[in-house]
Coordinates of C-alpha atoms in Angstrom, one line a residue:
M1380 CA -18.5 -37.0 -15.7
T1381 CA -20.7 -34.0 -16.1
F1382 CA -21.2 -31.0 -13.8
N1383 CA -24.1 -28.6 -14.1
Y1384 CA -24.5 -25.6 -11.9
V1385 CA -27.0 -22.7 -12.3
A1386 CA -26.2 -19.5 -10.3
S1387 CA -29.1 -18.4 -8.2
S1388 CA -30.0 -14.9 -7.0
K1389 CA -28.3 -15.5 -3.7
D1390 CA -25.1 -16.3 -5.5
W1391 CA -25.1 -13.0 -7.4
L1392 CA -26.2 -11.2 -4.2
G1393 CA -23.1 -12.6 -2.4
I1394 CA -20.7 -11.0 -5.0
A1395 CA -22.6 -7.8 -5.3
P1396 CA -19.6 -5.6 -4.3
M1397 CA -17.5 -7.1 -7.1
V1398 CA -20.3 -6.8 -9.7
V1399 CA -20.6 -3.1 -8.9
L1400 CA -16.9 -2.5 -9.3
V1401 CA -16.7 -4.3 -12.7
V1402 CA -19.8 -2.5 -14.0
M1403 CA -18.4 0.9 -12.9
A1404 CA -15.0 0.1 -14.5
L1405 CA -16.8 -0.4 -17.8
V1406 CA -18.9 2.8 -17.3
L1407 CA -15.8 4.8 -16.5
M1408 CA -14.0 3.7 -19.7
L1409 CA -17.1 4.8 -21.7
V1410 CA -17.2 8.1 -19.9
D1411 CA -13.6 8.6 -20.8
L1412 CA -14.5 8.1 -24.5
V1413 CA -17.1 10.9 -24.5
L1414 CA -15.2 13.5 -22.5
P1415 CA -13.6 16.3 -24.4
H1416 CA -9.9 15.9 -25.1
E1417 CA -7.1 18.2 -26.0
G1418 CA -5.0 17.4 -29.0
E1419 CA -4.8 13.8 -30.2
R1420 CA -7.3 11.5 -28.4
S1421 CA -4.7 8.8 -27.8
K1422 CA -2.2 11.0 -26.0
H1423 CA -3.8 14.1 -24.4
S1424 CA -6.5 14.4 -21.8
G1425 CA -8.8 17.3 -21.3
P1426 CA -9.2 19.3 -18.1
A1427 CA -12.6 17.7 -17.3
N1428 CA -10.9 14.3 -16.9
F1429 CA -9.1 15.4 -13.7
T1430 CA -12.5 15.7 -12.0
V1431 CA -15.1 13.7 -13.8
L1432 CA -13.2 10.4 -14.0
P1433 CA -12.2 10.3 -10.3
A1434 CA -15.7 11.2 -9.4
V1435 CA -17.1 8.2 -11.4
A1436 CA -14.5 5.9 -9.9
L1437 CA -15.3 7.1 -6.4
L1438 CA -18.9 6.5 -7.1
G1439 CA -18.2 2.9 -8.0
V1440 CA -16.3 2.4 -4.8
L1441 CA -19.1 4.0 -2.7
G1442 CA -21.6 1.8 -4.5
S1443 CA -19.6 -1.3 -3.8
M1444 CA -19.2 -0.3 -0.1
A1445 CA -23.0 0.2 0.1
A1446 CA -23.5 -3.3 -1.3
A1447 CA -21.1 -4.8 1.3
I1448 CA -22.7 -3.0 4.2
T1449 CA -26.1 -4.1 3.0
L1450 CA -25.0 -7.7 3.0
F1451 CA -24.2 -7.4 6.7
F1452 CA -27.9 -7.0 7.4
V1453 CA -29.5 -9.3 4.8
T1454 CA -27.5 -12.3 6.1
P1455 CA -26.5 -13.9 2.7
P1456 CA -25.2 -17.5 2.7
A1457 CA -21.7 -18.1 4.1
S1458 CA -20.5 -19.3 0.7
V1459 CA -21.8 -18.8 -2.9
F1460 CA -21.1 -20.3 -6.3
N1461 CA -20.8 -23.9 -5.2
N1462 CA -18.6 -23.0 -2.1
M1463 CA -16.0 -21.2 -4.2
L1464 CA -16.5 -17.7 -2.7
G1465 CA -17.2 -16.6 0.8
A1466 CA -19.8 -14.1 1.8
D1467 CA -19.5 -14.3 5.6
A1468 CA -18.9 -11.5 8.0
G1469 CA -15.2 -11.8 7.9
T1470 CA -15.1 -11.6 4.1
L1471 CA -17.3 -8.5 4.1
Y1472 CA -15.2 -6.9 6.8
A1473 CA -12.1 -7.5 4.6
D1474 CA -14.0 -6.2 1.6
L1475 CA -14.7 -2.9 3.4
I1476 CA -11.0 -2.5 4.3
I1477 CA -10.0 -3.0 0.6
L1478 CA -12.7 -0.6 -0.7
I1479 CA -11.8 2.1 1.8
A1480 CA -8.1 1.8 0.8
G1481 CA -9.1 2.0 -2.9
G1482 CA -11.4 5.0 -2.3
L1483 CA -8.6 6.9 -0.4
G1484 CA -6.2 6.0 -3.2
I1485 CA -8.6 7.5 -5.7
L1486 CA -9.0 10.7 -3.7
L1487 CA -5.2 11.1 -3.6
S1488 CA -4.9 10.7 -7.4
P1489 CA -6.3 13.9 -9.1
A1490 CA -3.9 16.4 -7.6
Y1491 CA -1.0 13.9 -8.2
L1492 CA -1.9 13.3 -11.8
K1493 CA -2.4 17.0 -12.5
R1494 CA 0.9 17.9 -11.0
L1495 CA 2.7 15.3 -13.1
Q1496 CA 0.6 16.0 -16.2
L1497 CA -0.2 12.3 -16.6
V1498 CA -2.6 11.2 -19.3
H1499 CA -4.7 8.1 -20.0
Q1500 CA -6.6 8.8 -16.8
G1501 CA -9.5 6.6 -17.8
E1502 CA -7.2 3.6 -17.9
Y1503 CA -5.7 4.6 -14.5
Y1504 CA -8.9 4.7 -12.6
A1505 CA -10.3 1.6 -14.4
L1506 CA -7.2 -0.4 -13.4
L1507 CA -7.7 0.8 -9.8
L1508 CA -11.2 -0.6 -9.8
L1509 CA -10.2 -3.9 -11.4
A1510 CA -7.3 -4.2 -8.9
M1511 CA -9.9 -3.9 -6.1
T1512 CA -12.1 -6.5 -7.8
G1513 CA -9.2 -9.0 -7.9
M1514 CA -8.4 -8.3 -4.2
L1515 CA -12.0 -8.9 -3.3
L1516 CA -11.9 -12.2 -5.2
M1517 CA -8.8 -13.3 -3.4
A1518 CA -10.0 -12.2 0.0
G1519 CA -13.3 -14.2 -0.4
A1520 CA -11.8 -17.2 -2.0
L1521 CA -12.8 -20.6 -0.7
S1522 CA -11.1 -22.5 -3.5
F1523 CA -7.4 -22.5 -4.6
L1524 CA -8.6 -21.7 -8.2
I1525 CA -10.3 -18.5 -7.1
V1526 CA -7.2 -17.6 -5.1
F1527 CA -5.1 -17.8 -8.2
V1528 CA -7.7 -15.9 -10.4
G1529 CA -7.9 -13.1 -7.9
L1530 CA -4.1 -12.9 -7.4
E1531 CA -3.5 -12.6 -11.2
M1532 CA -6.4 -10.1 -11.6
F1533 CA -5.1 -7.5 -9.2
S1534 CA -1.4 -8.2 -10.0
L1535 CA -1.9 -7.5 -13.7
A1536 CA -3.5 -4.2 -12.9
L1537 CA -0.8 -3.3 -10.4
Y1538 CA 2.0 -4.1 -12.9
I1539 CA 0.7 -1.3 -15.2
L1540 CA -0.1 1.1 -12.4
C1541 CA 3.4 0.9 -10.8
G1542 CA 5.0 1.8 -14.2
F1543 CA 2.3 4.4 -15.1
I1544 CA 4.6 7.4 -15.1
D1545 CA 6.2 6.9 -18.5
Q1546 CA 8.6 9.9 -18.2
R1547 CA 10.1 8.6 -14.9
Q1548 CA 12.7 5.8 -15.2
T1549 CA 12.2 4.7 -11.6
S1550 CA 8.5 4.1 -12.3
Q1551 CA 9.3 2.0 -15.3
E1552 CA 11.8 0.1 -13.2
S1553 CA 9.3 -0.4 -10.5
G1554 CA 6.7 -1.9 -12.8
M1555 CA 9.2 -4.2 -14.4
K1556 CA 10.6 -5.4 -11.1
Y1557 CA 7.2 -6.1 -9.7
F1558 CA 6.2 -7.9 -12.9
L1559 CA 9.2 -10.2 -13.0
L1560 CA 9.4 -11.1 -9.3
S1561 CA 5.6 -11.4 -8.9
S1562 CA 5.5 -13.7 -11.9
F1563 CA 7.9 -16.1 -10.2
A1564 CA 5.8 -15.9 -7.0
S1565 CA 2.7 -16.6 -9.0
A1566 CA 4.4 -19.6 -10.6
F1567 CA 5.3 -21.0 -7.2
L1568 CA 1.7 -20.5 -6.0
L1569 CA 0.2 -22.2 -9.1
Y1570 CA 2.6 -25.2 -8.9
G1571 CA 1.8 -25.5 -5.2
I1572 CA -2.0 -25.6 -6.0
A1573 CA -1.3 -28.3 -8.6
L1574 CA 0.5 -30.4 -6.1
I1575 CA -2.2 -30.0 -3.5
Y1576 CA -4.8 -31.1 -6.0
A1577 CA -2.6 -34.1 -6.9
A1578 CA -2.3 -35.1 -3.2
T1579 CA -6.0 -34.6 -2.3
G1580 CA -8.0 -34.6 -5.5
H1581 CA -9.7 -31.3 -4.5
T1582 CA -9.3 -27.6 -4.9
S1583 CA -12.0 -26.5 -2.4
F1584 CA -10.7 -25.6 1.1
V1585 CA -13.5 -27.5 2.8
D1586 CA -12.9 -30.7 0.7
V1587 CA -9.1 -30.5 1.4
Q1588 CA -9.8 -30.2 5.1
K1589 CA -12.1 -33.2 5.0
F1590 CA -9.5 -35.2 3.1
V1591 CA -6.8 -34.5 5.6
L1592 CA -9.1 -35.4 8.5
T1593 CA -10.7 -38.5 7.1
Q1594 CA -8.5 -40.2 4.5
A1595 CA -5.1 -38.9 5.7
H1596 CA -6.1 -39.2 9.4
G1597 CA -4.6 -35.9 10.3
Q1598 CA -1.2 -36.6 8.6
A1599 CA -0.1 -34.5 5.7
P1600 CA 1.2 -36.6 2.7
L1601 CA 4.6 -35.7 1.3
L1602 CA 3.1 -34.2 -1.9
L1603 CA 0.8 -32.0 0.2
L1604 CA 3.8 -30.8 2.2
V1605 CA 5.7 -29.8 -0.9
G1606 CA 2.6 -28.0 -2.2
L1607 CA 2.3 -26.1 1.1
G1608 CA 5.9 -25.0 0.9
L1609 CA 5.3 -23.6 -2.6
L1610 CA 2.1 -21.9 -1.4
T1611 CA 4.0 -20.3 1.5
V1612 CA 6.4 -18.7 -1.0
G1613 CA 3.6 -17.2 -3.0
F1614 CA 1.7 -15.9 0.0
A1615 CA 4.9 -14.5 1.7
F1616 CA 5.8 -12.6 -1.5
K1617 CA 2.4 -10.7 -1.5
V1618 CA 2.7 -10.0 2.3
S1619 CA 6.3 -8.7 1.8
A1620 CA 7.6 -11.3 4.2
V1621 CA 11.4 -12.0 4.7
P1622 CA 13.2 -13.4 2.6
F1623 CA 10.8 -12.5 -0.2
Q1624 CA 10.7 -8.7 0.5
T1625 CA 13.4 -7.5 -1.8
W1626 CA 11.0 -6.0 -4.3
T1627 CA 9.1 -3.9 -1.8
P1628 CA 11.4 -0.8 -1.3
D1629 CA 12.2 -0.3 -5.0
V1630 CA 8.6 -0.8 -6.1
Y1631 CA 7.2 1.4 -3.4
Q1632 CA 9.7 4.2 -4.2
G1633 CA 9.2 4.2 -8.0
A1634 CA 5.4 3.7 -8.2
P1635 CA 3.1 6.7 -8.0
A1636 CA 2.4 7.6 -4.4
P1637 CA -1.4 7.0 -4.5
V1638 CA -0.8 3.6 -6.1
T1639 CA 1.7 2.7 -3.4
A1640 CA -0.7 3.8 -0.7
F1641 CA -3.4 1.6 -2.1
M1642 CA -1.4 -1.5 -2.9
S1643 CA 0.5 -1.4 0.5
V1644 CA -2.8 -2.1 2.2
G1645 CA -4.9 -3.9 -0.4
T1646 CA -2.4 -6.6 -1.3
K1647 CA -1.8 -7.4 2.4
V1648 CA -5.6 -7.7 3.1
A1649 CA -6.2 -10.1 0.2
A1650 CA -3.1 -12.2 0.7
L1651 CA -3.4 -12.4 4.4
L1652 CA -7.0 -13.5 4.4
A1653 CA -6.2 -16.2 1.9
F1654 CA -3.2 -17.2 4.0
I1655 CA -5.3 -17.5 7.2
R1656 CA -8.1 -19.5 5.4
V1657 CA -5.6 -22.0 3.9
F1658 CA -3.3 -22.5 6.8
G1659 CA -5.3 -21.5 9.9
F1660 CA -8.6 -23.2 8.9
A1661 CA -8.4 -25.7 6.0
L1662 CA -5.0 -27.2 7.2
S1663 CA -5.2 -26.5 10.9
S1664 CA -5.2 -30.2 11.6
V1665 CA -1.6 -30.5 10.2
Q1666 CA -0.3 -27.4 11.9
S1667 CA 2.8 -29.3 13.2
S1668 CA 3.9 -29.5 9.5
W1669 CA 3.7 -25.9 8.6
L1670 CA 3.7 -23.9 11.8
P1671 CA 7.5 -23.8 12.4
V1672 CA 8.1 -22.4 8.9
V1673 CA 5.5 -19.7 9.2
W1674 CA 6.7 -18.9 12.8
A1675 CA 10.3 -18.5 11.5
I1676 CA 9.1 -16.2 8.6
A1677 CA 7.1 -14.1 11.0
V1678 CA 10.0 -13.6 13.4
L1679 CA 12.5 -12.8 10.6
T1680 CA 10.1 -10.4 9.0
V1681 CA 9.4 -8.5 12.3
V1682 CA 13.0 -8.3 13.3
L1683 CA 14.7 -7.6 9.9
G1684 CA 12.0 -5.3 8.7
N1685 CA 12.7 -3.0 11.7
V1686 CA 16.5 -3.4 11.5
M1687 CA 16.6 -2.6 7.7
A1688 CA 14.5 0.5 8.3
L1689 CA 17.0 2.1 10.7
G1690 CA 19.4 3.4 8.1
Q1691 CA 16.9 4.8 5.6
G1692 CA 17.1 8.4 4.5
N1693 CA 14.1 8.3 2.2
I1694 CA 10.6 8.5 3.6
K1695 CA 9.1 6.2 0.9
R1696 CA 11.7 3.5 1.5
L1697 CA 11.3 3.9 5.2
L1698 CA 7.5 3.3 4.8
A1699 CA 8.3 0.3 2.6
Y1700 CA 10.5 -1.3 5.3
S1701 CA 7.9 -0.3 7.9
S1702 CA 5.3 -2.2 5.7
I1703 CA 7.6 -5.3 5.8
A1704 CA 7.7 -5.1 9.6
H1705 CA 3.9 -4.7 9.8
G1706 CA 3.5 -7.7 7.5
G1707 CA 5.5 -9.7 10.1
Y1708 CA 3.2 -8.6 12.9
L1709 CA 0.3 -9.7 10.8
L1710 CA 1.9 -13.1 10.3
I1711 CA 1.6 -13.5 14.1
G1712 CA -2.1 -13.7 13.5
V1713 CA -1.6 -16.6 11.0
V1714 CA 0.6 -18.4 13.6
V1715 CA -2.1 -18.0 16.3
S1716 CA -4.8 -19.1 13.9
G1717 CA -3.0 -22.4 13.4
A1718 CA -3.9 -23.4 17.0
A1719 CA -7.0 -25.6 16.8
Q1720 CA -8.8 -23.7 19.7
Q1721 CA -7.6 -20.2 19.0
N1722 CA -7.8 -19.8 15.2
H1723 CA -10.7 -17.4 15.3
I1724 CA -8.9 -15.1 17.8
G1725 CA -5.8 -15.0 15.5
A1726 CA -8.0 -14.1 12.5
S1727 CA -10.0 -11.4 14.3
A1728 CA -6.7 -9.9 15.6
A1729 CA -5.3 -9.7 12.1
L1730 CA -8.4 -8.2 10.7
F1731 CA -8.5 -5.5 13.4
Y1732 CA -4.8 -4.8 12.8
L1733 CA -5.5 -4.4 9.1
S1734 CA -8.3 -1.9 9.8
C1735 CA -5.9 0.2 11.9
Y1736 CA -3.0 -0.1 9.5
L1737 CA -5.3 1.0 6.7
F1738 CA -5.6 4.6 7.9
M1739 CA -2.1 5.0 9.3
N1740 CA -0.3 3.9 6.2
I1741 CA -2.5 5.6 3.6
G1742 CA -2.3 8.8 5.6
A1743 CA 1.5 8.7 5.6
F1744 CA 1.6 8.0 1.9
G1745 CA -1.0 10.7 1.3
V1746 CA 1.3 13.3 2.8
V1747 CA 4.2 11.9 0.7
S1748 CA 2.0 12.3 -2.5
L1749 CA 1.8 16.0 -1.8
L1750 CA 5.6 16.3 -1.2
E1751 CA 6.6 14.2 -4.3
R1752 CA 7.9 16.1 -7.3
I1753 CA 7.9 15.1 -10.9
D1754 CA 11.5 13.8 -10.8
N1755 CA 10.6 11.5 -7.9
T1756 CA 12.2 13.7 -5.2
G1757 CA 11.0 15.8 -2.4
Y1758 CA 10.9 13.2 0.4
E1759 CA 14.6 12.7 1.3
V1760 CA 15.9 13.7 4.7
A1761 CA 17.4 16.9 3.2
D1762 CA 14.0 17.8 1.8
L1763 CA 12.2 17.2 5.1
R1764 CA 14.6 19.3 7.2
G1765 CA 12.6 22.3 8.6
L1766 CA 9.4 21.2 7.0
W1767 CA 7.5 22.4 10.1
Y1768 CA 8.6 26.0 9.4
R1769 CA 7.6 25.8 5.7
R1770 CA 4.5 23.6 5.6
P1771 CA 3.4 23.1 9.2
W1772 CA 0.2 21.2 8.3
L1773 CA 2.0 18.6 6.3
A1774 CA 4.8 18.2 8.9
G1775 CA 2.2 17.8 11.7
L1776 CA 0.1 15.2 9.9
L1777 CA 3.2 13.2 8.8
A1778 CA 4.4 13.2 12.4
F1779 CA 1.0 12.1 13.5
F1780 CA 0.9 9.1 11.2
L1781 CA 4.5 8.1 11.9
L1782 CA 3.7 8.1 15.6
A1783 CA 0.6 6.0 15.0
L1784 CA 2.7 3.5 13.0
A1785 CA 5.2 3.4 15.8
G1786 CA 2.4 2.4 18.2
F1787 CA 2.1 5.4 20.5
P1788 CA -1.2 5.6 22.4
P1789 CA -3.9 6.7 21.9
M1790 CA -3.6 6.2 18.2
A1791 CA -4.5 3.2 16.1
G1792 CA -1.1 1.6 16.1
F1793 CA -1.1 1.0 19.9
A1794 CA -4.6 -0.6 19.9
A1795 CA -3.7 -2.8 16.9
K1796 CA -0.5 -4.1 18.4
Y1797 CA -2.1 -4.6 21.8
Y1798 CA -4.9 -6.8 20.5
L1799 CA -2.5 -8.8 18.3
F1800 CA 0.0 -9.4 21.0
Y1801 CA -2.8 -10.3 23.4
A1802 CA -4.0 -12.9 20.8
A1803 CA -0.4 -14.3 20.7
L1804 CA -0.3 -14.6 24.5
I1805 CA -3.6 -16.4 24.9
G1806 CA -2.9 -18.4 21.8
G1807 CA 0.1 -20.1 23.4
H1808 CA 2.9 -18.1 21.8
P1809 CA 4.3 -15.7 24.5
E1810 CA 7.7 -15.7 22.7
L1811 CA 6.0 -13.9 19.8
L1812 CA 4.7 -11.3 22.2
I1813 CA 8.2 -10.6 23.6
I1814 CA 9.8 -10.5 20.1
G1815 CA 7.0 -8.2 18.9
V1816 CA 7.4 -5.7 21.8
V1817 CA 11.2 -5.6 21.5
A1818 CA 11.0 -5.0 17.7
S1819 CA 8.3 -2.3 18.2
V1820 CA 10.6 -0.5 20.7
L1821 CA 13.4 -0.7 18.0
G1822 CA 11.1 0.7 15.4
I1823 CA 10.3 3.8 17.4
Y1824 CA 13.8 5.1 16.7
Y1825 CA 13.5 5.4 12.9
Y1826 CA 10.1 7.0 13.1
L1827 CA 11.2 9.6 15.7
R1828 CA 14.3 10.3 13.6
F1829 CA 12.3 11.7 10.7
I1830 CA 10.0 13.6 13.1
A1831 CA 13.0 15.2 14.7
T1832 CA 14.3 16.1 11.3
M1833 CA 11.1 17.9 10.4
F1834 CA 10.7 19.8 13.6
M1835 CA 14.2 20.3 15.1
E1836 CA 16.6 20.7 12.2
E1837 CA 17.1 23.6 9.8
R1838 CA 17.3 23.1 6.0
E1839 CA 20.7 23.4 4.4
E1840 CA 21.0 26.6 2.5
S1841 CA 22.6 25.1 -0.6
H1842 CA 19.9 22.5 -0.9
A1843 CA 17.2 25.2 -0.4
A1844 CA 18.8 27.3 -3.1
A1845 CA 18.9 24.4 -5.5
T1846 CA 15.2 23.7 -4.8
H1847 CA 14.1 27.3 -5.3
A1848 CA 16.1 27.6 -8.6
A1849 CA 13.7 27.7 -11.5
P1850 CA 13.9 24.7 -13.8
G1851 CA 15.9 25.2 -17.0
R1852 CA 17.6 28.4 -15.7
I1853 CA 21.3 28.8 -14.8
P1854 CA 21.9 30.7 -11.6
A1855 CA 23.5 34.1 -12.2
T1856 CA 27.1 34.7 -11.0
P1857 CA 28.1 38.0 -9.5
R1858 CA 29.3 40.3 -12.3
P1859 CA 32.5 42.3 -11.5
T1860 CA 32.1 46.0 -11.1
T1861 CA 34.3 48.4 -13.0
R1862 CA 35.8 51.8 -12.2
T1863 CA 37.5 54.3 -14.4
T1864 CA 41.1 55.2 -13.5
S1865 CA 42.9 58.5 -14.2
D1866 CA 44.2 57.2 -17.5
G1867 CA 40.7 56.6 -18.8
H1868 CA 40.9 52.8 -18.8
A1869 CA 38.3 50.7 -17.2
R1870 CA 39.5 48.2 -14.7
A1871 CA 37.7 45.6 -12.6
A1872 CA 37.2 46.7 -9.0
S1873 CA 38.8 44.5 -6.6
T1874 CA 36.5 42.6 -4.3
R1875 CA 37.3 40.6 -1.3
G1876 CA 38.0 37.0 -2.1
A1877 CA 37.9 37.7 -5.9
T1878 CA 40.6 38.0 -8.6
A1879 CA 40.6 41.1 -10.8
V1880 CA 39.9 40.4 -14.5
A1881 CA 41.3 42.8 -17.1
E1882 CA 39.1 41.5 -19.9
K1883 CA 36.1 43.4 -21.1
P1884 CA 33.0 41.9 -19.7
V1885 CA 30.7 40.4 -22.2
S1886 CA 27.0 40.3 -21.4
T1887 CA 25.5 37.1 -22.4
T1888 CA 21.9 36.1 -22.0
I1889 CA 21.0 32.4 -21.6
A1890 CA 17.4 31.9 -22.5
A1891 CA 15.5 29.4 -20.4
T1892 CA 14.2 26.5 -22.4
P1893 CA 10.4 26.4 -22.2
R1894 CA 9.3 23.6 -19.9
P1895 CA 5.9 22.6 -18.5
T1896 CA 5.2 24.2 -15.2
T1897 CA 5.6 21.7 -12.4
A1898 CA 4.9 22.1 -8.7
T1899 CA 7.6 21.5 -6.2
A1900 CA 7.3 20.8 -2.5
E1901 CA 7.7 24.5 -1.9
E1902 CA 5.2 25.6 -4.5
P1903 CA 2.4 23.1 -4.4
T1904 CA -0.4 22.8 -7.0
H1905 CA -3.5 24.1 -5.1
E1906 CA -5.7 23.1 -8.0
L1907 CA -7.4 19.7 -7.1
E1908 CA -5.3 19.5 -3.9
G1909 CA -8.6 19.5 -1.9
W1910 CA -9.2 15.9 -3.0
S1911 CA -5.9 14.9 -1.3
W1912 CA -6.7 16.8 1.9
V1913 CA -10.0 15.1 2.1
A1914 CA -8.3 11.7 1.9
I1915 CA -5.7 12.7 4.5
G1916 CA -8.4 14.1 6.8
I1917 CA -10.3 10.8 6.6
A1918 CA -7.2 8.8 7.3
A1919 CA -6.4 11.0 10.4
L1920 CA -9.9 10.7 11.7
G1921 CA -9.8 6.9 11.1
T1922 CA -6.5 6.7 12.9
L1923 CA -8.0 8.3 16.0
V1924 CA -11.3 6.4 15.9
T1925 CA -9.7 3.0 15.6
G1926 CA -7.2 3.9 18.3
V1927 CA -9.6 5.6 20.8
I1928 CA -13.1 4.3 20.3
L1929 CA -12.8 0.8 19.0
P1930 CA -10.5 -0.5 21.8
F1931 CA -13.4 -0.1 24.3
W1932 CA -15.1 -2.8 22.2
L1933 CA -12.2 -5.2 22.1
P1934 CA -13.8 -7.7 24.6
Q1935 CA -16.9 -7.7 22.5
L1936 CA -14.8 -8.1 19.3
Q1937 CA -13.1 -11.1 20.9
Q1938 CA -16.4 -12.7 21.8
A1939 CA -17.8 -12.1 18.3
A1940 CA -14.6 -13.4 16.6
Q1941 CA -16.2 -16.8 16.3
S1942 CA -18.5 -15.4 13.5
L1943 CA -15.8 -13.5 11.6
L1944 CA -14.6 -16.3 9.3
K1945 CA -16.3 -19.6 8.5

């Protein structure tokens, strides 16, 4: 049996956003080679790298976004490369979400890398671009093989990015945990794909759907059911769904804050779109076989994600459990998409939710990136006490994004949940609407607790003194004063609460060990911080636009949902 396929110009046009990213990743590595370096080329980066390399990476993202927007108007074919990749409106919409998340992650990176004095920036930005490419592949996959290729491409890049801070143990632990657990999830996914191929003889979503409808007569064979179970494990891991969420808090806490901001959105978009395509479209005819399992995972994720976030005293771990809860809300869209007549409504609701979640979550992590210190501190409850009096702009923006994540109108979180719960209601799952509303009310508490800490509590003096103490310097202790008595002997003057010492005071000087200057939350690095403020400003504007303007178009979005995914 022979197979010959020649790619046409329309095929390459359909993957133009990915081509731009790959080309710019190669250009970026070449630019890194010719830039001036300080010291040994393999270890130290020059000052130009902190501006030139992110500019080149951002140029690649903007070029890819321009290609995706252009495809909206030139109407490319719904699928390219022999029905292996999608180029429909829904895929392009998901591509834009991923690219915006990647662009904001790049904007947050220069100030963060400068503050931590991280080197190998060429590899950092190239890995970000390649991770985006893998996410675009998985989001547009119409074949199980492309799903696995895209998954592995962005996972390999994220393994390295999570452990990129080599002088921080928590970052190394983050990368190792993500590598080990994600490898198990990838193995489950690959084995599930193998079983589905053994049961149907196909790897294309369209061919699997035809097989189930024609040869299996709408009944899922046992081998196909086992394969679906393994696929569910792989997809649930990437969405951070319960009970496969244990990696999320540790990885989010240890990874660099800009990387965490990007991966918290990008991985969800890629995995969720593949999830919807496989279960909501290709296998919608056998929904009775998989729907109870996905329904249970969605409910557990929504409830437990909010419950586990209640006792968190670390803003990064709080956002991690918040991400788990939001993954559960998104799975409601997968459940609704399983209904034969309402699959497009569930898919459109999930895509709209992702577009809102993009700005809220990246904005919150953007503020955290400005607070985070070199020793991975700066965002505990004790550090956030009284932040409003010390850095009012950061406190106000963080409170704004937390309120949006909680679902307060008129911000994006309210519109996203409203449309998703509405889809659940008309999709025949009112119980998911009730559970989602109750869990959202529960989630308001832990968001407001951090906001109250920033605005209504004063910082502990002991913690403030420890923060202001210069690194490598021992705080001076009060030296006893002496007085001369009538007999000419020097004695220590008695002080209240102190014991007189008759020994001669010895003046000792402890020299501070020279250490690289690092910024703390109280003394930020203003150099290159403008990049981060631009990203946070875009996130704040996007949170308002998606929460105030887009909801007026919700009826039109619902009517146009039929054309989102094909």
